[in-house]
PDB file of C-alpha atoms in Angstrom:
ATOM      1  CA  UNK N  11     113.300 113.007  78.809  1.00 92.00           C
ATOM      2  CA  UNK N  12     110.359 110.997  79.123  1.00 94.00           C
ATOM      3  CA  UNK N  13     107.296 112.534  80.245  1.00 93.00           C
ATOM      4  CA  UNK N  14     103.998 110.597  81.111  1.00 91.00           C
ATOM      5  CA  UNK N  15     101.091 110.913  78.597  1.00 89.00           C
ATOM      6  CA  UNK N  16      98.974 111.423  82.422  1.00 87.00           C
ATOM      7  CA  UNK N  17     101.755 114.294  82.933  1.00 87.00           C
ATOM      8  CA  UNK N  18     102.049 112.933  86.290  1.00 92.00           C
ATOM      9  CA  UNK N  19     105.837 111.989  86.023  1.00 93.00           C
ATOM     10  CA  UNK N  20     108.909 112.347  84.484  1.00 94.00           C
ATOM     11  CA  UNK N  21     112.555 111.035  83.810  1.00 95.00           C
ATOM     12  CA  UNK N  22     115.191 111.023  81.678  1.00 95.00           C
ATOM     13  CA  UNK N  23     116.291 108.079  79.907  1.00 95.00           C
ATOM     14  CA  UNK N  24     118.804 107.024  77.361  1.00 95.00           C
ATOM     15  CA  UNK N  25     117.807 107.782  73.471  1.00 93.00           C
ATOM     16  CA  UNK N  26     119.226 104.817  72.491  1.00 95.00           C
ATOM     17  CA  UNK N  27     117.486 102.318  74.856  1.00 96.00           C
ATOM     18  CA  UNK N  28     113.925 100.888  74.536  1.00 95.00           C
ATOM     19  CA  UNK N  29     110.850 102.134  75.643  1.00 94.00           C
ATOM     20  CA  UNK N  30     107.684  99.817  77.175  1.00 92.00           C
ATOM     21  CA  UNK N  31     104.583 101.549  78.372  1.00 83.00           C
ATOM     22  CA  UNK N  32     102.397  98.871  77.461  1.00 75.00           C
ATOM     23  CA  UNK N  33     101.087  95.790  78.889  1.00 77.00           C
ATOM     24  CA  UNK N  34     104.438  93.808  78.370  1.00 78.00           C
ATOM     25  CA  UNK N  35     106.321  96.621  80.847  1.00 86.00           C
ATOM     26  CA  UNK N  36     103.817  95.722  84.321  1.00 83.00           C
ATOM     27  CA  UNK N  37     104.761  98.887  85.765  1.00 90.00           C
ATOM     28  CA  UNK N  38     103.859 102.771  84.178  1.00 92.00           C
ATOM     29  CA  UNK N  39     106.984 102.404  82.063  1.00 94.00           C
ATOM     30  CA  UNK N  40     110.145 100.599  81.630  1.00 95.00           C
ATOM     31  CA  UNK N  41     113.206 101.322  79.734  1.00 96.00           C
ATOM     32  CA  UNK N  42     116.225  98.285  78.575  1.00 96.00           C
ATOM     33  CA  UNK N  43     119.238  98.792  76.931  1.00 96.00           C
ATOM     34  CA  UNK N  44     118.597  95.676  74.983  1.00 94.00           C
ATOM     35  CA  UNK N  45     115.415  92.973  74.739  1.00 92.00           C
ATOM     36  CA  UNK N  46     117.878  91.261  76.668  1.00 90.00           C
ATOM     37  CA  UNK N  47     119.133  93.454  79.132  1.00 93.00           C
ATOM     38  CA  UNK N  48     121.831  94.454  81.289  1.00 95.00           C
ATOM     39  CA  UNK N  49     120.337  97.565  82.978  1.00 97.00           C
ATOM     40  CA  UNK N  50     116.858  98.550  83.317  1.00 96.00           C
ATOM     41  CA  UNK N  51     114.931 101.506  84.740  1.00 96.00           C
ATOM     42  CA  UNK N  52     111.115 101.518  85.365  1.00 95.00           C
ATOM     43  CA  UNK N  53     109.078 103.381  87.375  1.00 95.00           C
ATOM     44  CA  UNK N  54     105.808 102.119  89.876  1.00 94.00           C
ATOM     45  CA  UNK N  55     103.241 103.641  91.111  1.00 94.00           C
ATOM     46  CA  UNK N  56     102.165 101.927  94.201  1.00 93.00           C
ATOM     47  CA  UNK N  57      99.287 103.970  94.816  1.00 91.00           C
ATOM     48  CA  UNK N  58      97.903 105.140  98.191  1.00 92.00           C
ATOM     49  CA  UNK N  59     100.505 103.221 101.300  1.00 91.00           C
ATOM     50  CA  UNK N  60      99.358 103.835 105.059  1.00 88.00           C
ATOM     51  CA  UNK N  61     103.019 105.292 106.391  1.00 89.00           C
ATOM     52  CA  UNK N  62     101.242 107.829 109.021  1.00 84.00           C
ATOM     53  CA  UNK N  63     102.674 108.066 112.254  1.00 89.00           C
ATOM     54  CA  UNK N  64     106.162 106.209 111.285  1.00 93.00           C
ATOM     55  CA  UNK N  65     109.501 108.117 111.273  1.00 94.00           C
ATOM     56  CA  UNK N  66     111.895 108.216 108.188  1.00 95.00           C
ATOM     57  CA  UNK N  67     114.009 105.369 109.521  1.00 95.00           C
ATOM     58  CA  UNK N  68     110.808 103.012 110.000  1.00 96.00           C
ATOM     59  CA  UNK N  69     109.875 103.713 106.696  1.00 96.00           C
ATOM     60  CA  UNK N  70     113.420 103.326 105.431  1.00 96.00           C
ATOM     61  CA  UNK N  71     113.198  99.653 106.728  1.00 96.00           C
ATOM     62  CA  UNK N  72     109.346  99.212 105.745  1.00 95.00           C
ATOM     63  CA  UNK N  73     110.780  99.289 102.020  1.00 96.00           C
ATOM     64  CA  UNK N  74     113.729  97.304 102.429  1.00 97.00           C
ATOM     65  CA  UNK N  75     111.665  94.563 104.184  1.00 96.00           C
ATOM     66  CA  UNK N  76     109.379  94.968 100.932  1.00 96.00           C
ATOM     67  CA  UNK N  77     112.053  94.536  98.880  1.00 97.00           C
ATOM     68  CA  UNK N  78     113.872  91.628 100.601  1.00 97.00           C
ATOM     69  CA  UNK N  79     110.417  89.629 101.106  1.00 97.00           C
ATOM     70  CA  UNK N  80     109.934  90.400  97.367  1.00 95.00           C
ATOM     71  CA  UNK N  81     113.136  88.598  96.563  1.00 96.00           C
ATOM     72  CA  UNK N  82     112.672  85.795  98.988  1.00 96.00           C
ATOM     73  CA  UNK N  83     109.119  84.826  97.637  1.00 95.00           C
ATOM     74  CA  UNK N  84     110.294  85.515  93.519  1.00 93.00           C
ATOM     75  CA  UNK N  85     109.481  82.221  91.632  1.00 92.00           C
ATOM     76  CA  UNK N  86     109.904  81.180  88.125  1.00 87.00           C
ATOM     77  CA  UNK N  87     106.029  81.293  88.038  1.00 87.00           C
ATOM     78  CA  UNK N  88     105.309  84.728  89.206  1.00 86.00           C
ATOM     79  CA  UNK N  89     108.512  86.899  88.428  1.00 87.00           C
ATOM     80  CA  UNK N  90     110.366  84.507  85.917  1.00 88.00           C
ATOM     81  CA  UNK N  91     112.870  84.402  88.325  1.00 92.00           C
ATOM     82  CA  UNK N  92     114.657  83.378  92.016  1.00 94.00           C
ATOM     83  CA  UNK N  93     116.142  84.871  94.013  1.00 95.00           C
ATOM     84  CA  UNK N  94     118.997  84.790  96.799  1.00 95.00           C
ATOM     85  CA  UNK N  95     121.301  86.478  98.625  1.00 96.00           C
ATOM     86  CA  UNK N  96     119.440  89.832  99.121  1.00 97.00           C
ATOM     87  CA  UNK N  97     121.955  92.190 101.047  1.00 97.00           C
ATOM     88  CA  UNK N  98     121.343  96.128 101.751  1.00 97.00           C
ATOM     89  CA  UNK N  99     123.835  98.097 100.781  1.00 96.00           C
ATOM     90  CA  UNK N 100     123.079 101.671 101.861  1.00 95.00           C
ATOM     91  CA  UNK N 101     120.130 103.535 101.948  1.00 95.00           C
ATOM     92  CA  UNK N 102     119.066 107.423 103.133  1.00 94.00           C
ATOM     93  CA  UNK N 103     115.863 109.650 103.325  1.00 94.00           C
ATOM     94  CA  UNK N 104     115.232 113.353 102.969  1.00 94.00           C
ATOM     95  CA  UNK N 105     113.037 116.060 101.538  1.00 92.00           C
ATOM     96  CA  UNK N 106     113.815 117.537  97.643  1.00 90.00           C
ATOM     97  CA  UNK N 107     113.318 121.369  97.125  1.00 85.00           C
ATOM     98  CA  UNK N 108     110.023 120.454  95.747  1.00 85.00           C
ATOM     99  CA  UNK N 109     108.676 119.278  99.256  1.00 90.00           C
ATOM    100  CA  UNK N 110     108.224 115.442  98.828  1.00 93.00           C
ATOM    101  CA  UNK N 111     110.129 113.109 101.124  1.00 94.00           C
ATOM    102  CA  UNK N 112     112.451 110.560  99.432  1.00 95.00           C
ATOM    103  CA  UNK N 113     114.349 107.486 100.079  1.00 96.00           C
ATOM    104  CA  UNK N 114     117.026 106.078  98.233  1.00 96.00           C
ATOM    105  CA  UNK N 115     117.931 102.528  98.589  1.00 96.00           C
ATOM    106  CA  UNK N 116     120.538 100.299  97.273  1.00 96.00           C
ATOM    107  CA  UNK N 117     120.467  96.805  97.948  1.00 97.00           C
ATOM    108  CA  UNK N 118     121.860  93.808  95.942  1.00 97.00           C
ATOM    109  CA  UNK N 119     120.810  90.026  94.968  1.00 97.00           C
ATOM    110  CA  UNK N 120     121.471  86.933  92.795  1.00 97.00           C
ATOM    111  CA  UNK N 121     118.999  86.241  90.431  1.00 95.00           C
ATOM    112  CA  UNK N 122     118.387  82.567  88.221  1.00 93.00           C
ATOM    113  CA  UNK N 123     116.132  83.229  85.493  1.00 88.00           C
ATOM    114  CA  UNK N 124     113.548  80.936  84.253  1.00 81.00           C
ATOM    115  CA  UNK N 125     114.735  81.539  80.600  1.00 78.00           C
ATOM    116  CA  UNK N 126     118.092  80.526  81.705  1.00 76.00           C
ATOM    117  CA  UNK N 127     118.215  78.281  84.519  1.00 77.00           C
ATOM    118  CA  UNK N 128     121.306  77.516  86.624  1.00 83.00           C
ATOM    119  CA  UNK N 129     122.795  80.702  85.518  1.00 90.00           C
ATOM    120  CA  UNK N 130     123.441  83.292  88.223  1.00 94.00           C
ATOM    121  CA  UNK N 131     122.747  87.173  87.511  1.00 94.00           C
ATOM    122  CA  UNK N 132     124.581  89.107  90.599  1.00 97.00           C
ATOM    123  CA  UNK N 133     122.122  92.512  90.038  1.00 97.00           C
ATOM    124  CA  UNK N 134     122.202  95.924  91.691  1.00 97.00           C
ATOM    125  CA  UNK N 135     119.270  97.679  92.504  1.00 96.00           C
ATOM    126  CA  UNK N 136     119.214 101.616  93.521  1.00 96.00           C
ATOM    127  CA  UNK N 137     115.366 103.013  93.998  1.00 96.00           C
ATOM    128  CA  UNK N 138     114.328 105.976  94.689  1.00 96.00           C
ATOM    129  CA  UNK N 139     110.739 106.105  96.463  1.00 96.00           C
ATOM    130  CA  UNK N 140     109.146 109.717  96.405  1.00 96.00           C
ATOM    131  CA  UNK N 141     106.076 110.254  98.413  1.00 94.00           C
ATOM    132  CA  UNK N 142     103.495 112.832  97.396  1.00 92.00           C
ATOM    133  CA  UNK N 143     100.982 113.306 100.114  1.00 89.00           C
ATOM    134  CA  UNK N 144     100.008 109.027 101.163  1.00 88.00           C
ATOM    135  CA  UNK N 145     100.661 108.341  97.144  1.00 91.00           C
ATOM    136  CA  UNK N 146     103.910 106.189  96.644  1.00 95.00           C
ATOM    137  CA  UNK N 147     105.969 106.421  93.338  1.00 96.00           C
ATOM    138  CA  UNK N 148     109.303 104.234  92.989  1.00 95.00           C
ATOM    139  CA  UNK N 149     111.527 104.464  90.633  1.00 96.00           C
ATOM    140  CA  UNK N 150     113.828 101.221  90.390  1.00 96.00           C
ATOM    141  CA  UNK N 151     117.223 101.172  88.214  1.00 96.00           C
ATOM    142  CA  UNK N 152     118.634  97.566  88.286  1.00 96.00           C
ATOM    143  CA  UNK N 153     122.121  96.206  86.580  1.00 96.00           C
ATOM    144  CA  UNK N 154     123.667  93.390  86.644  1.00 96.00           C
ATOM    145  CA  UNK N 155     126.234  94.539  89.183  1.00 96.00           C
ATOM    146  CA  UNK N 156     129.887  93.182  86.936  1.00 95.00           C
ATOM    147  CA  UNK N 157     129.074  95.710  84.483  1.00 96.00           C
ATOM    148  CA  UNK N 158     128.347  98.503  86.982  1.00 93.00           C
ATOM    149  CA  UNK N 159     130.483 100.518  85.743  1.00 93.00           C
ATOM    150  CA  UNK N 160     129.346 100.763  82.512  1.00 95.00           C
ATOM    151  CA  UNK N 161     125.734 102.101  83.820  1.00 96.00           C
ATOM    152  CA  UNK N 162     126.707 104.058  86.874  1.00 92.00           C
ATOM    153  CA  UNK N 163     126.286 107.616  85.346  1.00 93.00           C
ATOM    154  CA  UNK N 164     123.193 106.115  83.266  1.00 94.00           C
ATOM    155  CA  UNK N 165     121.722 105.275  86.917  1.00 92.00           C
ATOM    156  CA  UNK N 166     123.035 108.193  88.566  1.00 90.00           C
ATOM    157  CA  UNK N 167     121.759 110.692  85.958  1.00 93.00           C
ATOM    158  CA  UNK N 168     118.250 108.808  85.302  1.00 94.00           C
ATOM    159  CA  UNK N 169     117.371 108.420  88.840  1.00 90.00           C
ATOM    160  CA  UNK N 170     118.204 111.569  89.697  1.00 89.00           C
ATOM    161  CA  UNK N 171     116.271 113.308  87.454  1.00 92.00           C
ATOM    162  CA  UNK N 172     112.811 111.085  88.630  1.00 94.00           C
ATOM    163  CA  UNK N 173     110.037 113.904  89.097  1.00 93.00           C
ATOM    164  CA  UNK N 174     106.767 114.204  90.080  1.00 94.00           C
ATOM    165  CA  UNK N 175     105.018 116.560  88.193  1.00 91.00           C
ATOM    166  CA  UNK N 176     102.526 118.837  90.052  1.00 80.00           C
ATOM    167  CA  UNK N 177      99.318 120.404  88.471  1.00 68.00           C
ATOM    168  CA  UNK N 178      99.811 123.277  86.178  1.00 57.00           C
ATOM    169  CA  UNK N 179     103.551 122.679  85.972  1.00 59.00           C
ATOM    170  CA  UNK N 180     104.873 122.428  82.921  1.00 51.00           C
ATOM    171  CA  UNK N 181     106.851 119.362  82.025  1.00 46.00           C
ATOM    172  CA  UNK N 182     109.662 120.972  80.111  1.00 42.00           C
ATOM    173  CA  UNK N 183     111.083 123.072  82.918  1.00 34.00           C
ATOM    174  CA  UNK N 184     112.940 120.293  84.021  1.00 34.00           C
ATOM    175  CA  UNK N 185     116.983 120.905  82.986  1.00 32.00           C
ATOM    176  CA  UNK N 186     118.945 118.067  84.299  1.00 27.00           C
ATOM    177  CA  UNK N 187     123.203 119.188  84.655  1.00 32.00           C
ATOM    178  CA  UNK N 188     126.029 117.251  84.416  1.00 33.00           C
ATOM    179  CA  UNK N 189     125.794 114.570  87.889  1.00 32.00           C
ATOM    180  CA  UNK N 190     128.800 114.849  89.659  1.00 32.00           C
ATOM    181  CA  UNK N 191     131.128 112.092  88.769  1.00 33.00           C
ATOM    182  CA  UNK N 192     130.917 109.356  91.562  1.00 31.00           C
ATOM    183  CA  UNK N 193     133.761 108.194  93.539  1.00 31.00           C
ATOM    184  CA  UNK N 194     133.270 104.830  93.864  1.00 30.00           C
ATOM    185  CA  UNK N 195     134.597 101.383  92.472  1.00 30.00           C
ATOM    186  CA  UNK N 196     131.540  99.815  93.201  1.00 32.00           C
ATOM    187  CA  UNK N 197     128.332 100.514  95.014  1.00 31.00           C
ATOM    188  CA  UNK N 198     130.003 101.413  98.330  1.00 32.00           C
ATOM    189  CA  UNK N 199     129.458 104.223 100.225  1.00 34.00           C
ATOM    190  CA  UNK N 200     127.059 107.359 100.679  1.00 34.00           C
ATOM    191  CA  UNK N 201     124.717 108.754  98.233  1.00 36.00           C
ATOM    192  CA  UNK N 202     122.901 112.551  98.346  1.00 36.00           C
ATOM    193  CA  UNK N 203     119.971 112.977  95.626  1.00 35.00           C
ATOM    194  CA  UNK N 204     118.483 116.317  95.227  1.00 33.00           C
ATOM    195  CA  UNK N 205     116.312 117.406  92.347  1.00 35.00           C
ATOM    196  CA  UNK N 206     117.510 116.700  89.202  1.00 35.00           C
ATOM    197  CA  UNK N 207     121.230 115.906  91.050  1.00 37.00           C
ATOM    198  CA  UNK N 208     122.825 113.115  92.777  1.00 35.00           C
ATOM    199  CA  UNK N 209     126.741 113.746  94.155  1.00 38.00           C
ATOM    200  CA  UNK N 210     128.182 110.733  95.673  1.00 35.00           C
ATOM    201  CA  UNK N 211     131.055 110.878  98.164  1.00 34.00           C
ATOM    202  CA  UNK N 212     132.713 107.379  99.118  1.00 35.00           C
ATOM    203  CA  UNK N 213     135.760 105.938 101.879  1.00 36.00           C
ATOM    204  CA  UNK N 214     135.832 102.680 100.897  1.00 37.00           C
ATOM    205  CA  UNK N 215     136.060 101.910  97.447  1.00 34.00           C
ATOM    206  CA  UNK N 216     137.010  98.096  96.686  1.00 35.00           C
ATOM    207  CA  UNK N 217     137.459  96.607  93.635  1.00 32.00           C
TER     208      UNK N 217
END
């Protein structure tokens, strides 16, 4: 479990991966299963967003228009990558026991790299946005979607456990059981995240 030095989040990671809370991560932390990796959580804190007065759903789409402009405008320059082919796959909202509203998108892309150009990355992205009052915290699990199922439970187990951490609370209250086991093949299909718990149910798994 990591837990921010600020004690203002926490989530639980894999012991074996690496850990980046410096200057070289660009978000409050990140977390690779290799220098060069094939799945990657980190977590953002966007700070205070003006969402007042929208419903769930317009919010819903104000992040997935975030997202999709952030892939359309990605440039070697800025990102170290490009991007294409930005499709949603699913994506819900709700309140956890704790009182903060959530959303939980999935979406998918094609990514060239500028360290290896002409190569095509198909990645997965599931985030999980958790508002506390107007402040905005994300946190983003991405894999490079043909070895999905090698990370699934990694994603569904670290995203699920993503938790704000309010004043006077202590940190290491937070147990995290077994995630249910997803049905899935691939990213299809309909995803419920409560704290520290994500079941996924699924009719229409492909291959």
């Amino acid at each position: 479990l990591y837990v921010d030095p600020q004690q203002q989040f926490s989530i639980k990671y894999p012991s074996n991966w690496l850990v980046f809370d410096d200057e070289s991560c660009g978000s409050e932390v990140c977390f690779s299963d290799s220098y060069n990796w094939t799945a990657q959580l980190f977590v953002v804190d966007y700070g205070e967003q003006e969402y007042t007065g929208l419903s769930d759903s317009e919010i819903t789409d104000t992040i997935v228009t975030f997202e999709q402009e952030w892939c359309d405008n990605a440039t070697a320059d800025e990102t170290g990558y490009t991007c294409d082919d930005f499709e949603l796959i699913s994506s819900q909202s709700g309140v956890l026991d704790s009182g903060e509203p959530y959303y939980l998108v999935t979406y998918t892309d094609t990514r060239q790299y500028d360290l290896a150009p002409g190569t095509e990355h198909p990645i997965t992205t599931q985030l999980l946005e958790i508002h506390d009052g107007s402040n905005v915290w994300t946190a983003y699990f991405e894999v490079d979607t043909n070895s999905w199922d090698a990370f699934e439970d990694i994603l569904i187990e670290s995203i699920g456990s993503f938790k704000l951490i309010k004043a006077g609370e202590s940190s290491n209250t937070n147990v995290i059981p077994t995630p249910t086991e997803p049905n899935i093949v691939t990213i299809t299909g309909t995803a419920s995240i409560f704290p520290n718990k994500i079941e996924w149910t699924s009719d229409n798994q492909s291959a």
